[in-house]
PDB file of C-alpha atoms in Angstrom:
ATOM      1  CA  MET A 116      18.931  83.118 199.147  1.00  0.00           C
ATOM      2  CA  SER A 117      22.223  82.349 200.858  1.00  0.00           C
ATOM      3  CA  GLU A 118      20.427  79.567 202.765  1.00  0.00           C
ATOM      4  CA  LEU A 119      19.538  77.960 199.433  1.00  0.00           C
ATOM      5  CA  TYR A 120      23.164  78.032 198.293  1.00  0.00           C
ATOM      6  CA  TYR A 121      24.303  76.626 201.618  1.00  0.00           C
ATOM      7  CA  TRP A 122      21.703  73.841 201.473  1.00  0.00           C
ATOM      8  CA  LEU A 123      22.687  73.048 197.881  1.00  0.00           C
ATOM      9  CA  TYR A 124      26.352  72.878 198.827  1.00  0.00           C
ATOM     10  CA  LEU A 125      25.591  70.567 201.752  1.00  0.00           C
ATOM     11  CA  ASN A 126      23.476  68.280 199.550  1.00  0.00           C
ATOM     12  CA  LYS A 127      26.446  66.781 197.725  1.00  0.00           C
ATOM     13  CA  ILE A 128      24.360  64.187 195.886  1.00  0.00           C
ATOM     14  CA  LEU A 129      22.534  67.086 194.223  1.00  0.00           C
ATOM     15  CA  PHE A 130      25.506  69.461 194.032  1.00  0.00           C
ATOM     16  CA  ALA A 131      27.823  67.023 192.193  1.00  0.00           C
ATOM     17  CA  PRO A 132      25.474  66.362 189.221  1.00  0.00           C
ATOM     18  CA  LEU A 133      24.543  70.036 188.888  1.00  0.00           C
ATOM     19  CA  THR A 134      28.207  71.018 188.890  1.00  0.00           C
ATOM     20  CA  ALA A 135      29.008  68.314 186.325  1.00  0.00           C
ATOM     21  CA  PHE A 136      26.131  69.425 184.087  1.00  0.00           C
ATOM     22  CA  LEU A 137      27.158  73.089 184.224  1.00  0.00           C
ATOM     23  CA  THR A 138      30.823  72.217 183.611  1.00  0.00           C
ATOM     24  CA  ALA A 139      29.952  70.095 180.569  1.00  0.00           C
ATOM     25  CA  GLN A 140      27.649  72.775 179.134  1.00  0.00           C
ATOM     26  CA  LEU A 141      30.320  75.440 179.656  1.00  0.00           C
ATOM     27  CA  LEU A 142      32.919  73.266 177.916  1.00  0.00           C
ATOM     28  CA  LYS A 143      30.475  72.523 175.091  1.00  0.00           C
ATOM     29  CA  GLY A 144      29.921  76.213 174.423  1.00  0.00           C
ATOM     30  CA  LEU A 145      33.623  77.061 174.689  1.00  0.00           C
ATOM     31  CA  LEU A 146      34.732  74.188 172.424  1.00  0.00           C
ATOM     32  CA  GLU A 147      32.178  75.108 169.762  1.00  0.00           C
ATOM     33  CA  SER A 148      33.168  78.780 169.960  1.00  0.00           C
ATOM     34  CA  LEU A 149      36.884  77.953 169.654  1.00  0.00           C
ATOM     35  CA  LYS A 150      36.222  75.564 166.779  1.00  0.00           C
ATOM     36  CA  ASN A 151      34.303  78.207 164.814  1.00  0.00           C
ATOM     37  CA  LYS A 152      36.370  81.171 166.069  1.00  0.00           C
ATOM     38  CA  LYS A 153      33.115  82.888 166.986  1.00  0.00           C
ATOM     39  CA  LEU A 154      31.111  82.916 170.214  1.00  0.00           C
ATOM     40  CA  HIS A 155      28.064  80.649 169.849  1.00  0.00           C
ATOM     41  CA  TRP A 156      25.833  81.433 172.847  1.00  0.00           C
ATOM     42  CA  GLU A 157      23.197  78.889 171.843  1.00  0.00           C
ATOM     43  CA  ARG A 158      25.650  75.988 172.265  1.00  0.00           C
ATOM     44  CA  PHE A 159      25.965  76.827 175.966  1.00  0.00           C
ATOM     45  CA  PHE A 160      22.291  75.837 176.350  1.00  0.00           C
ATOM     46  CA  GLU A 161      21.694  73.102 173.758  1.00  0.00           C
ATOM     47  CA  ALA A 162      21.805  69.313 173.933  1.00  0.00           C
ATOM     48  CA  GLY A 163      24.059  67.211 171.723  1.00  0.00           C
ATOM     49  CA  GLY A 164      27.730  67.621 170.911  1.00  0.00           C
ATOM     50  CA  MET A 165      30.978  67.407 172.859  1.00  0.00           C
ATOM     51  CA  PRO A 166      30.847  66.697 175.775  1.00  0.00           C
ATOM     52  CA  SER A 167      27.562  65.077 176.792  1.00  0.00           C
ATOM     53  CA  SER A 168      26.136  67.016 179.726  1.00  0.00           C
ATOM     54  CA  HIS A 169      23.527  64.297 180.296  1.00  0.00           C
ATOM     55  CA  SER A 170      26.308  61.715 180.698  1.00  0.00           C
ATOM     56  CA  ALA A 171      28.194  64.063 183.011  1.00  0.00           C
ATOM     57  CA  MET A 172      25.134  64.580 185.168  1.00  0.00           C
ATOM     58  CA  VAL A 173      24.102  60.933 185.542  1.00  0.00           C
ATOM     59  CA  THR A 174      27.627  59.633 186.159  1.00  0.00           C
ATOM     60  CA  ALA A 175      28.168  62.354 188.775  1.00  0.00           C
ATOM     61  CA  LEU A 176      24.911  61.251 190.408  1.00  0.00           C
ATOM     62  CA  ALA A 177      25.970  57.588 190.431  1.00  0.00           C
ATOM     63  CA  THR A 178      29.467  58.419 191.661  1.00  0.00           C
ATOM     64  CA  ALA A 179      28.067  60.657 194.415  1.00  0.00           C
ATOM     65  CA  ALA A 180      25.690  57.874 195.477  1.00  0.00           C
ATOM     66  CA  GLY A 181      28.570  55.393 195.542  1.00  0.00           C
ATOM     67  CA  LEU A 182      30.794  57.715 197.550  1.00  0.00           C
ATOM     68  CA  SER A 183      27.991  58.515 200.010  1.00  0.00           C
ATOM     69  CA  TYR A 184      26.304  55.160 200.504  1.00  0.00           C
ATOM     70  CA  GLY A 185      28.870  52.632 199.316  1.00  0.00           C
ATOM     71  CA  TRP A 186      29.511  50.905 196.008  1.00  0.00           C
ATOM     72  CA  SER A 187      27.342  47.928 196.948  1.00  0.00           C
ATOM     73  CA  SER A 188      24.357  50.036 198.059  1.00  0.00           C
ATOM     74  CA  SER A 189      20.964  49.873 196.385  1.00  0.00           C
ATOM     75  CA  LEU A 190      21.121  53.601 195.633  1.00  0.00           C
ATOM     76  CA  PHE A 191      24.398  53.255 193.737  1.00  0.00           C
ATOM     77  CA  THR A 192      23.038  50.260 191.820  1.00  0.00           C
ATOM     78  CA  ILE A 193      19.890  52.140 190.785  1.00  0.00           C
ATOM     79  CA  THR A 194      21.776  55.283 189.741  1.00  0.00           C
ATOM     80  CA  ALA A 195      24.420  53.276 187.858  1.00  0.00           C
ATOM     81  CA  ILE A 196      21.732  51.431 185.869  1.00  0.00           C
ATOM     82  CA  PHE A 197      19.957  54.739 185.230  1.00  0.00           C
ATOM     83  CA  SER A 198      23.259  56.192 183.980  1.00  0.00           C
ATOM     84  CA  VAL A 199      23.804  53.341 181.532  1.00  0.00           C
ATOM     85  CA  ILE A 200      20.264  53.755 180.163  1.00  0.00           C
ATOM     86  CA  VAL A 201      20.698  57.519 179.678  1.00  0.00           C
ATOM     87  CA  MET A 202      24.095  57.135 177.978  1.00  0.00           C
ATOM     88  CA  TYR A 203      22.872  54.294 175.762  1.00  0.00           C
ATOM     89  CA  ASP A 204      19.887  56.420 174.733  1.00  0.00           C
ATOM     90  CA  ALA A 205      22.138  59.397 173.947  1.00  0.00           C
ATOM     91  CA  MET A 206      24.304  57.274 171.635  1.00  0.00           C
ATOM     92  CA  GLY A 207      21.442  55.277 170.154  1.00  0.00           C
ATOM     93  CA  VAL A 208      17.965  56.724 169.870  1.00  0.00           C
ATOM     94  CA  ARG A 209      18.856  60.417 170.160  1.00  0.00           C
ATOM     95  CA  ARG A 210      21.795  60.111 167.765  1.00  0.00           C
ATOM     96  CA  ALA A 211      19.618  58.262 165.235  1.00  0.00           C
ATOM     97  CA  ALA A 212      16.948  60.962 165.581  1.00  0.00           C
ATOM     98  CA  GLY A 213      19.604  63.576 164.760  1.00  0.00           C
ATOM     99  CA  ILE A 214      20.666  61.657 161.644  1.00  0.00           C
ATOM    100  CA  HIS A 215      17.015  61.363 160.594  1.00  0.00           C
ATOM    101  CA  ALA A 216      16.510  65.093 161.152  1.00  0.00           C
ATOM    102  CA  LYS A 217      19.502  65.868 158.925  1.00  0.00           C
ATOM    103  CA  ILE A 218      18.096  63.729 156.105  1.00  0.00           C
ATOM    104  CA  LEU A 219      14.610  65.218 156.521  1.00  0.00           C
ATOM    105  CA  ASN A 220      16.083  68.728 156.418  1.00  0.00           C
ATOM    106  CA  GLN A 221      17.808  67.900 153.125  1.00  0.00           C
ATOM    107  CA  ILE A 222      14.534  66.557 151.702  1.00  0.00           C
ATOM    108  CA  LEU A 223      12.588  69.607 152.920  1.00  0.00           C
ATOM    109  CA  GLU A 224      15.211  71.947 151.469  1.00  0.00           C
ATOM    110  CA  GLU A 225      15.047  70.220 148.096  1.00  0.00           C
ATOM    111  CA  MET A 226      11.236  70.229 148.111  1.00  0.00           C
ATOM    112  CA  GLY A 227      11.243  73.888 149.107  1.00  0.00           C
ATOM    113  CA  ARG A 228      13.518  74.756 146.184  1.00  0.00           C
ATOM    114  CA  GLN A 229      11.241  72.908 143.779  1.00  0.00           C
ATOM    115  CA  ASP A 230       8.090  74.573 145.128  1.00  0.00           C
ATOM    116  CA  GLY A 231       9.688  77.997 145.561  1.00  0.00           C
ATOM    117  CA  GLN A 232       9.163  77.902 149.341  1.00  0.00           C
ATOM    118  CA  GLN A 233      12.156  78.823 151.462  1.00  0.00           C
ATOM    119  CA  ASN A 234      10.440  79.397 154.823  1.00  0.00           C
ATOM    120  CA  VAL A 235      10.338  75.802 156.097  1.00  0.00           C
ATOM    121  CA  LYS A 236      11.790  75.609 159.612  1.00  0.00           C
ATOM    122  CA  ALA A 237      14.656  73.124 159.850  1.00  0.00           C
ATOM    123  CA  LEU A 238      14.599  70.306 162.384  1.00  0.00           C
ATOM    124  CA  LYS A 239      17.239  70.286 165.115  1.00  0.00           C
ATOM    125  CA  GLU A 240      20.002  67.912 164.006  1.00  0.00           C
ATOM    126  CA  LEU A 241      22.486  67.930 166.881  1.00  0.00           C
ATOM    127  CA  ILE A 242      20.548  66.094 169.586  1.00  0.00           C
ATOM    128  CA  GLY A 243      22.495  62.874 170.148  1.00  0.00           C
ATOM    129  CA  HIS A 244      26.059  61.916 170.944  1.00  0.00           C
ATOM    130  CA  THR A 245      28.922  59.867 169.606  1.00  0.00           C
ATOM    131  CA  PRO A 246      30.537  57.343 171.950  1.00  0.00           C
ATOM    132  CA  SER A 247      33.487  59.702 172.542  1.00  0.00           C
ATOM    133  CA  GLU A 248      31.158  62.579 173.500  1.00  0.00           C
ATOM    134  CA  VAL A 249      29.416  60.294 175.998  1.00  0.00           C
ATOM    135  CA  ALA A 250      32.744  59.011 177.361  1.00  0.00           C
ATOM    136  CA  VAL A 251      34.097  62.535 177.914  1.00  0.00           C
ATOM    137  CA  GLY A 252      30.834  63.539 179.597  1.00  0.00           C
ATOM    138  CA  ALA A 253      31.029  60.492 181.863  1.00  0.00           C
ATOM    139  CA  LEU A 254      34.626  61.327 182.765  1.00  0.00           C
ATOM    140  CA  ILE A 255      33.598  64.885 183.661  1.00  0.00           C
ATOM    141  CA  GLY A 256      30.831  63.467 185.859  1.00  0.00           C
ATOM    142  CA  VAL A 257      33.168  61.180 187.788  1.00  0.00           C
ATOM    143  CA  MET A 258      35.765  63.944 188.202  1.00  0.00           C
ATOM    144  CA  MET A 259      33.239  66.536 189.385  1.00  0.00           C
ATOM    145  CA  ALA A 260      31.766  64.121 191.937  1.00  0.00           C
ATOM    146  CA  ALA A 261      35.282  63.367 193.190  1.00  0.00           C
ATOM    147  CA  VAL A 262      35.994  67.105 193.516  1.00  0.00           C
ATOM    148  CA  VAL A 263      32.733  67.756 195.389  1.00  0.00           C
ATOM    149  CA  PHE A 264      33.397  64.868 197.787  1.00  0.00           C
TER     150      PHE A 264
END
């Protein structure tokens, strides 16, 4: 098992994004717990919210590729484009899906009250990100890659 940890540590292009992802998820859970003054374990493992762990992971990957292979390398270019797509999706499609889920949950709740049914499972609403959540995630990604390198 120690060989796995050693290999992971040596593979900085893998280690930087994993570290960024875990850091963002830890911060997400802590921020939500502080905000509500109650420990919310589920937020440590869920998508959506502040900061974006997806943004942290992909920007750490792109930064690690740039630091390893150069800022004009094909690998950096590919990972940078991939990062932009992921962050755009988080702010666009996934955020819109969360807004739709919220509206559908309100409709289902109202229909359930009218029909006397209260056991309808709610859709997950917090799945996307605001631009600030994506920006903070991206900043975490760049910082974690810089720390690893």
